[in-house]
Short mmCIF file of C-alpha atoms in Angstrom, two decimals:
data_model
loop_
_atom_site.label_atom_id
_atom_site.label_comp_id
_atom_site.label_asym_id
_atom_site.label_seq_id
_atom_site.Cartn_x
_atom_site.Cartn_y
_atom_site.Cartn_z
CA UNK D 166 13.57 -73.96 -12.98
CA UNK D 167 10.54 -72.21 -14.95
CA UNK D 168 10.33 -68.61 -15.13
CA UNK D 169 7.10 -67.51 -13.07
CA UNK D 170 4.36 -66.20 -15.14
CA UNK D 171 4.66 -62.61 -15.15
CA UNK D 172 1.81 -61.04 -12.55
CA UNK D 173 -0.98 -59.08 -14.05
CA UNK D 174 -2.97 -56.35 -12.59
CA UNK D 175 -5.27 -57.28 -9.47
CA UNK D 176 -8.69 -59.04 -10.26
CA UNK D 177 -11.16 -56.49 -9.97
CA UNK D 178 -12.92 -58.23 -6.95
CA UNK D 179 -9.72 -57.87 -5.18
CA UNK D 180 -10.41 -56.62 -1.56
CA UNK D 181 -9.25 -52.76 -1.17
CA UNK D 182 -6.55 -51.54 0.84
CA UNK D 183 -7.92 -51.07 4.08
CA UNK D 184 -7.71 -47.77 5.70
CA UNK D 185 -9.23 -45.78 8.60
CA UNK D 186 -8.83 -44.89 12.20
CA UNK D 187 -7.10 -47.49 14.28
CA UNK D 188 -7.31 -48.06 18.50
CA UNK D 189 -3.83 -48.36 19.36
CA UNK D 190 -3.31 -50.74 21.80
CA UNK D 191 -1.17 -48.52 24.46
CA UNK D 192 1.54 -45.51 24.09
CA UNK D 193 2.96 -45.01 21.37
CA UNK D 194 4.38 -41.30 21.41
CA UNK D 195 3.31 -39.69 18.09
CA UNK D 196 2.10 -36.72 19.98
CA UNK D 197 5.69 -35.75 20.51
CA UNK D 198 6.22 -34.92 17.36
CA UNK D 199 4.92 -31.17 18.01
CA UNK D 200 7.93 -31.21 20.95
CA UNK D 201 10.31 -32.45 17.89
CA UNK D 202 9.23 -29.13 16.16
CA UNK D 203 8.70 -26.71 18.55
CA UNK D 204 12.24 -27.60 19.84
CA UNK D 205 13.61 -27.50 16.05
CA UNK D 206 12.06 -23.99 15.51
CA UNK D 207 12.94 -22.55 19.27
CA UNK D 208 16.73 -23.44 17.66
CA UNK D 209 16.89 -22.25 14.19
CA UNK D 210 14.09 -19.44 14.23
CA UNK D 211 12.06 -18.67 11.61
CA UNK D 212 11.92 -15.89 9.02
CA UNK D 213 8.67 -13.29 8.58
CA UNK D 214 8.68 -10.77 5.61
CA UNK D 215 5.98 -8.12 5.99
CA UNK D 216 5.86 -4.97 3.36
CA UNK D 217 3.93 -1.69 4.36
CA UNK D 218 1.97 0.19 1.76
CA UNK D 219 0.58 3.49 1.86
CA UNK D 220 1.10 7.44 1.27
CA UNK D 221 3.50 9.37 3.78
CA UNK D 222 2.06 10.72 6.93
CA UNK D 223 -0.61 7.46 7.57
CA UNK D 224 1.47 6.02 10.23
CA UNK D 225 2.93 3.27 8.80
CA UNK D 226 6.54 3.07 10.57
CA UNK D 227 4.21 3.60 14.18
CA UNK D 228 2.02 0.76 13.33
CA UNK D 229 5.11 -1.45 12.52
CA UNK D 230 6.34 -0.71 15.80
CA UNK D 231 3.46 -1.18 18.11
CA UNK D 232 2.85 -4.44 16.39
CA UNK D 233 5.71 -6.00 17.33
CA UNK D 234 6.56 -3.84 20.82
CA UNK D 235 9.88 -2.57 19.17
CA UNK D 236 11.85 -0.22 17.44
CA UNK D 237 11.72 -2.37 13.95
CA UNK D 238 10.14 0.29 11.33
CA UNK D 239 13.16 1.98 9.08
CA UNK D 240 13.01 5.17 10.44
CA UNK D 241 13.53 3.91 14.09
CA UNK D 242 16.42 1.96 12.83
CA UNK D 243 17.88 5.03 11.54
CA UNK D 244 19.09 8.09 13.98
CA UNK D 245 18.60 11.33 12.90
CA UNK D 246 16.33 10.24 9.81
CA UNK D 247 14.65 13.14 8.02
CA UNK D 248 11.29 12.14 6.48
CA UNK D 249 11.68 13.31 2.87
CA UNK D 250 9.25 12.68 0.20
CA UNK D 251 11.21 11.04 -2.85
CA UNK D 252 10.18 12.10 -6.13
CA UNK D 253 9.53 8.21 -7.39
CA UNK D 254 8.65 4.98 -5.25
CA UNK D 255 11.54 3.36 -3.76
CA UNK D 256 11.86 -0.02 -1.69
CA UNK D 257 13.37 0.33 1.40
CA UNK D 258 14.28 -2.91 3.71
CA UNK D 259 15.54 -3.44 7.34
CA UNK D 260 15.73 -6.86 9.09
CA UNK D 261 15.92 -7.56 12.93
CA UNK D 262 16.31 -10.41 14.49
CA UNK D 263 13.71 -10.61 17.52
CA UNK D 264 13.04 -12.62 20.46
CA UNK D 265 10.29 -13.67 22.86
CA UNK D 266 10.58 -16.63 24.97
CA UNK D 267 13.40 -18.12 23.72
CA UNK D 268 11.62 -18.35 20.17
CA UNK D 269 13.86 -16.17 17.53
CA UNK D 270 12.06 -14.42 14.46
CA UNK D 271 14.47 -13.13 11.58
CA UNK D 272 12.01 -9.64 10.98
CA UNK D 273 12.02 -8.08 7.43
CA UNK D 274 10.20 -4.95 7.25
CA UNK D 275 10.07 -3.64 3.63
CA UNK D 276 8.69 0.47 3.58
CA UNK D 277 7.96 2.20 0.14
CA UNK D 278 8.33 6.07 0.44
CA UNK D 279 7.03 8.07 -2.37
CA UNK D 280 4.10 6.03 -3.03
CA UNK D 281 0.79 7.87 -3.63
CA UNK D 282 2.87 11.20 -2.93
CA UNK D 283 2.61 12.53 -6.48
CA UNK D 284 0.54 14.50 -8.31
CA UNK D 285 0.67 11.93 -11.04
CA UNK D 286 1.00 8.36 -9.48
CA UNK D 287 0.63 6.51 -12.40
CA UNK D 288 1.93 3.22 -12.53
CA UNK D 289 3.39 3.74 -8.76
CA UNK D 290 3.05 0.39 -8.18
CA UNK D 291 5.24 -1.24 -10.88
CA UNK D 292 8.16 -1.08 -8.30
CA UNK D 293 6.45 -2.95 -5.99
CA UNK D 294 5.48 -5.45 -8.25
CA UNK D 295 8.71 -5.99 -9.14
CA UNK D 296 9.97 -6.18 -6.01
CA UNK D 297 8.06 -8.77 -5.10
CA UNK D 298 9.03 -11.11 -8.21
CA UNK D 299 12.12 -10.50 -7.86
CA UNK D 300 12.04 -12.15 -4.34
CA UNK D 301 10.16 -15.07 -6.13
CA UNK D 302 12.99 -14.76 -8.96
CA UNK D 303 16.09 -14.88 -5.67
CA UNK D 304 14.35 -18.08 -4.16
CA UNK D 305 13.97 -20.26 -7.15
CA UNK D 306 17.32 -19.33 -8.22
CA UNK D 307 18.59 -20.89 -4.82
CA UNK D 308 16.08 -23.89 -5.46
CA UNK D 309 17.18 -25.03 -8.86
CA UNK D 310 20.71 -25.25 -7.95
CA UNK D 311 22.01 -28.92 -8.00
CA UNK D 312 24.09 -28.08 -4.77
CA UNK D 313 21.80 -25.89 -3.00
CA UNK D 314 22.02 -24.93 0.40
CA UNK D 315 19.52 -26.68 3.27
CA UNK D 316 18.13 -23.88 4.57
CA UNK D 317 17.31 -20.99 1.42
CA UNK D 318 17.14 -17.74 2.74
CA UNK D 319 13.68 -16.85 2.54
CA UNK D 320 13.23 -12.53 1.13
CA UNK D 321 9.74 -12.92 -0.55
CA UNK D 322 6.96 -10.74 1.19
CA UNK D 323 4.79 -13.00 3.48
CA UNK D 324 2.33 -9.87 3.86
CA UNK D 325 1.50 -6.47 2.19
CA UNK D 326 -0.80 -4.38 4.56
CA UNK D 327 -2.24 -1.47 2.72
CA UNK D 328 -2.84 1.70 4.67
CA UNK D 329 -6.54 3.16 2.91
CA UNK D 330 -6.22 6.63 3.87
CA UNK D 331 -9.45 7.43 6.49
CA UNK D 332 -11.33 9.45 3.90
CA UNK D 333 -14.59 8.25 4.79
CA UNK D 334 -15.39 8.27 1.45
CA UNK D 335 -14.91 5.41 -1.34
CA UNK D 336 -11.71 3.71 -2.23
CA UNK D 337 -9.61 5.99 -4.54
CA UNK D 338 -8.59 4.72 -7.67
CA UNK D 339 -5.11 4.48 -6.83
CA UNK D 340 -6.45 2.19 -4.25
CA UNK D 341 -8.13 -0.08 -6.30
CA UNK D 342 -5.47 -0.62 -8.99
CA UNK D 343 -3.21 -1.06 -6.33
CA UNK D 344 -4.49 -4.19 -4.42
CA UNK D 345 -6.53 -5.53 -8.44
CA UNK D 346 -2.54 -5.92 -8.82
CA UNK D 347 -1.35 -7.17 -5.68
CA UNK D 348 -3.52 -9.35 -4.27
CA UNK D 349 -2.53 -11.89 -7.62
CA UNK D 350 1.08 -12.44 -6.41
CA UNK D 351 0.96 -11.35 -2.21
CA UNK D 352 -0.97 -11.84 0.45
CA UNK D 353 -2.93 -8.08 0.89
CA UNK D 354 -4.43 -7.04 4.03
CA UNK D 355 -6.26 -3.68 4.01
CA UNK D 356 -6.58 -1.36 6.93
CA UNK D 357 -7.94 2.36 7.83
CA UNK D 358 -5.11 4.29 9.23
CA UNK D 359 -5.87 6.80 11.55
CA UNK D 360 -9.63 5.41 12.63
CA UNK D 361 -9.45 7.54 15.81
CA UNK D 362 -9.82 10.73 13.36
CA UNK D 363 -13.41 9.04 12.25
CA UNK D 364 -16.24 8.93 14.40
CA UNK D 365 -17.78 5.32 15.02
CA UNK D 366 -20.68 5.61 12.50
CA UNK D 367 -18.25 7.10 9.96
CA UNK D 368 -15.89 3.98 10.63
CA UNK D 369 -18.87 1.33 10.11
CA UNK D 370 -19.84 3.46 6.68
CA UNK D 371 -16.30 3.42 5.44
CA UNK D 372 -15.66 -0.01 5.59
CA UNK D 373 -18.98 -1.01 4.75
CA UNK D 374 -18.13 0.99 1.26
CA UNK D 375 -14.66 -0.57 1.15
CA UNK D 376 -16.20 -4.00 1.24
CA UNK D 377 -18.69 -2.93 -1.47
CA UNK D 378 -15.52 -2.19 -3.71
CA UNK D 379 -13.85 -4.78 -3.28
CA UNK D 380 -16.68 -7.01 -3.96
CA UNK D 381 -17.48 -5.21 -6.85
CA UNK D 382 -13.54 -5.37 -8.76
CA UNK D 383 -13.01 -8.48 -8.40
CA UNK D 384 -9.80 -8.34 -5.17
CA UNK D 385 -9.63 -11.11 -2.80
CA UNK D 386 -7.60 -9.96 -0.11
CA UNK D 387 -6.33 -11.88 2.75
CA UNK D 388 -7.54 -14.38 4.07
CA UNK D 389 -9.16 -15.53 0.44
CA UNK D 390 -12.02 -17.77 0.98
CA UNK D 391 -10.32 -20.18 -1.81
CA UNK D 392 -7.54 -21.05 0.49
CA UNK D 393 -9.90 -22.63 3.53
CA UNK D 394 -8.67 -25.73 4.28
CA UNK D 395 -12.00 -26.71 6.52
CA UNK D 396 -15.26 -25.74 8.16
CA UNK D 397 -13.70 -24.42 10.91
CA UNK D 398 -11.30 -22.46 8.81
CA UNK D 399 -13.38 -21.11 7.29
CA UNK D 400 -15.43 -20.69 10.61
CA UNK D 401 -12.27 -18.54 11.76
CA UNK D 402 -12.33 -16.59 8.66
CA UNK D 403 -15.58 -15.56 8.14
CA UNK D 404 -15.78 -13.65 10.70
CA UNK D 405 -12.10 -11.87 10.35
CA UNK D 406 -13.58 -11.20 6.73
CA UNK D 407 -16.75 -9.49 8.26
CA UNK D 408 -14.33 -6.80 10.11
CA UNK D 409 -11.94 -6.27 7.25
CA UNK D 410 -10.40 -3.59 6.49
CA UNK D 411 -9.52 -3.46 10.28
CA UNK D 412 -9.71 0.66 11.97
CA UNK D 413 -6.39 0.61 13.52
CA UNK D 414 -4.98 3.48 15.56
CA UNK D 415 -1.03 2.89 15.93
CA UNK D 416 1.18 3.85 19.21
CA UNK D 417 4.69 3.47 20.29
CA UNK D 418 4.20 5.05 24.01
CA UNK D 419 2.92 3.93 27.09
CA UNK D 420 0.40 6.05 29.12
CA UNK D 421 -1.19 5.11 32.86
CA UNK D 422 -4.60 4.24 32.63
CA UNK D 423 -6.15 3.29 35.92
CA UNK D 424 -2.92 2.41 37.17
CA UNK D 425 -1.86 0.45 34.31
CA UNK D 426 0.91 1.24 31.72
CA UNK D 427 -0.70 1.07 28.02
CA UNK D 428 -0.15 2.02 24.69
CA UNK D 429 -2.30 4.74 23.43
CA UNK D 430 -2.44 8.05 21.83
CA UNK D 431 -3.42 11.12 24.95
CA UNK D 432 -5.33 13.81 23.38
CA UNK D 433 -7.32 16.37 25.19
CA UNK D 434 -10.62 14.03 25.32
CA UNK D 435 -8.66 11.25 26.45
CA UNK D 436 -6.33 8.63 26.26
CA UNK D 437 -7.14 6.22 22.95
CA UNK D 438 -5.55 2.84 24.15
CA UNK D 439 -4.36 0.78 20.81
CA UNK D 440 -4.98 -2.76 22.48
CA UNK D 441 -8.38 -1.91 23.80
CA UNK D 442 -11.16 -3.61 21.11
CA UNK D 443 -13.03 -0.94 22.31
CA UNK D 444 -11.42 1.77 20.80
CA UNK D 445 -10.04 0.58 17.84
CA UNK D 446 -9.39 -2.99 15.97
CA UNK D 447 -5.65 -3.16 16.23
CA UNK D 448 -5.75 -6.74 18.40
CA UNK D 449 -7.96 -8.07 15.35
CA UNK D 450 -4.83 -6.93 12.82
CA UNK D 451 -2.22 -8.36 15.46
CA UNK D 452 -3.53 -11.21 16.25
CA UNK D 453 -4.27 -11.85 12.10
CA UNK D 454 -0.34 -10.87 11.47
CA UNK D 455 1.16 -12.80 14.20
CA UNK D 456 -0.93 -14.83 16.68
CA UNK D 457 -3.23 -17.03 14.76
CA UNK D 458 -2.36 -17.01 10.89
CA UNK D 459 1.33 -16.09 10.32
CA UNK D 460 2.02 -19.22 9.35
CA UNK D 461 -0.63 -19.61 7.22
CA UNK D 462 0.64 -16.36 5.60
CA UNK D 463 3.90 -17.92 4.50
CA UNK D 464 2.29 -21.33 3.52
CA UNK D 465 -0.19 -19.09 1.21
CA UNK D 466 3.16 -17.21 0.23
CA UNK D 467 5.09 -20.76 -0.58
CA UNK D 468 2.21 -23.32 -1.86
CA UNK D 469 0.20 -20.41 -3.82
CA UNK D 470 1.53 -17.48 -4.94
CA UNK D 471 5.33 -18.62 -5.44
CA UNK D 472 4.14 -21.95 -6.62
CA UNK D 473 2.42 -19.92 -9.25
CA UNK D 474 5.52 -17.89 -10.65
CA UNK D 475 7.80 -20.84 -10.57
CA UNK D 476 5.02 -22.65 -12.66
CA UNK D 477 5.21 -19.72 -15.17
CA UNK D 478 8.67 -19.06 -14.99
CA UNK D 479 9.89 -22.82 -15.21
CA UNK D 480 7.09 -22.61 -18.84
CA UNK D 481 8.45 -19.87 -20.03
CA UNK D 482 12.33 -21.63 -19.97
CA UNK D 483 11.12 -24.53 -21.43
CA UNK D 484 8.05 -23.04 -23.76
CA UNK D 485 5.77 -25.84 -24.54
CA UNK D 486 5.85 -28.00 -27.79
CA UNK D 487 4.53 -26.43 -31.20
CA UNK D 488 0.60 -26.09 -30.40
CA UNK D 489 0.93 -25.76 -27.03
CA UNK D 490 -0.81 -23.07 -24.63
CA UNK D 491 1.73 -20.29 -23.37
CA UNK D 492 0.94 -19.45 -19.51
CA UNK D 493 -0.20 -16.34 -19.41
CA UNK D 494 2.20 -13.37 -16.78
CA UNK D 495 2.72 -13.82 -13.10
CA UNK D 496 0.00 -11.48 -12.40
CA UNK D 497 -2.36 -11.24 -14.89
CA UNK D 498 -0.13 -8.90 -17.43
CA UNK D 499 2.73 -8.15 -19.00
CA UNK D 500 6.12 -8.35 -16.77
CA UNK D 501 8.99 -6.31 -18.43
CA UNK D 502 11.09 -7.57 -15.87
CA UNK D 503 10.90 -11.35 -16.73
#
């Protein structure tokens, strides 16, 4: 028998591969797919790591918990807790597991007391920088394993919201430095704490400046316009990018307000209610957080920002050959910690 004469590449006039859109002829059932994962996720859960930035007294642990209608921030979690001002920045965690509708969220809320409490807070973010490489660091560790385990506990920080305190002012430069760093390795989402102690007009002003700032240094905070997958995407964030940094106003109690239990702040003018768009832009910052882009905050978390230190870290063990370009650090500098 002869051998066949070995096949060579197509003729260039071969006809194409044909692809497009297709009629299907009756039911198939692809559709069900999204049942197939809904019903996956409404078993295992899902994991959501958020990390809350700002100098004591802003309201940080309060916002936590009217975000998520619980007793999740760390001081809740902790009876008897005396707020004490440490004399360096420290990283404090506490996880919950919560439920709503059958649908189970692991809840990682990270707090960092002490920062912007000093009278020198130079280089107070370096522990929070480190922090979050070393949960980048914890998660490849798991990955490169030739036996690893099918589901890897995910630690790293999905979100960093950054409480700008409601000067009225300019950003400080504590501020600036701050998110310049962050927003290279997390996904940063400004807001003004307190906006019920600014009038309107002051509120408009302040984040009209804030925008200027961040414009003008160069810090793409969430959602970055790189990372639109589409028109309508980018439809969607437009306009959450017009209102950032949202004026929140953060309450754990509920007060009757024409009959109706809300959350809100009562002072002697009044009753500020947190959900009412009217009052102040905490349904913009839930809905952002949980509602329409949480997932999208842990895809950003996986596909960009870990993707990027694995890239460098996986270089950096096996340095390129002689004439080769080193990657530059995780975030733009030196890392002492790597």
């Amino acid at each position: 028998m002869e051998d066949e004469p070995a096949r060579g590449p197509p003729p260039l006039n071969a006809p194409a591969p044909v692809t497009g859109d297709r009629e299907l002829f009756g039911y198939v059932g692809i559709e069900a797919v999204l049942d197939q994962m809904r019903i996956k996720t409404m078993k295992t859960g899902f994991e959501f790591n958020i990390m809350v930035v700002g100098q004591s007294g802003l309201g940080k642990s309060t916002m936590v918990n009217t975000l998520f209608k619980s007793k999740v921030s760390r001081k809740s979690s902790c009876p008897g807790y005396e707020e004490r001002i440490p004399k360096t920045v420290q990283l404090l965690s506490v996880t919950h597991v919560i439920e709503e509708k059958g649908v189970k969220m692991k809840l990682t809320v990270t707090d960092t007391p002490g920062f912007g409490d000093q009278i020198n807070n130079q280089n107070c973010w370096e522990p929070i920088l480190e922090y979050i490489n070393d949960q980048y660091e914890r998660y490849l560790r798991e990955e490169i394993l030739i036996n690893r385990k099918r589901k890897i506990p995910d630690t790293r920080v999905h979100a960093c919201v950054y409480f700008v305190p409601p000067t009225g002012h300019w950003l400080r430069p504590l501020d600036l430095e701050f998110m310049r760093r962050l927003n290279k390795i997390t996904n940063v989402v400004p807001v003004i704490a307190k906006a019920d102690t600014l009038t309107l007009e002051e509120r408009a002003e302040f984040k009209q400046r804030i925008q200027k700032d961040l414009k003008a240094h160069g810090i793409h905070v969430y959602p970055q316009e790189d990372f639109d997958n589409d028109a309508d995407d980018r439809l969607l964030n437009d306009k959450i990018r017009e209102k950032i940094p949202f004026a929140v106003v953060g309450a754990d109690k509920e007060h009757q307000v024409n009959g109706k239990k809300v959350l809100g702040r009562k002072t002697k003018w009044g009753i500020i209610e947190v959900e009412n768009p009217a009052h102040c832009e905490f349904p913009l910052l839930r809905d952002l957080l949980i509602r329409s882009h949480l997932q999208d905050l842990k895809d950003i978390t996986h596909n960009v920002h870990y993707e990027q230190y694995r890239v460098y870290r996986l270089h950096e063990s096996n340095p390129p050959a002689k004439g080769g370009e080193q990657l530059s650090s995780v975030n733009g500098e030196p890392e002492s910690h790597l």
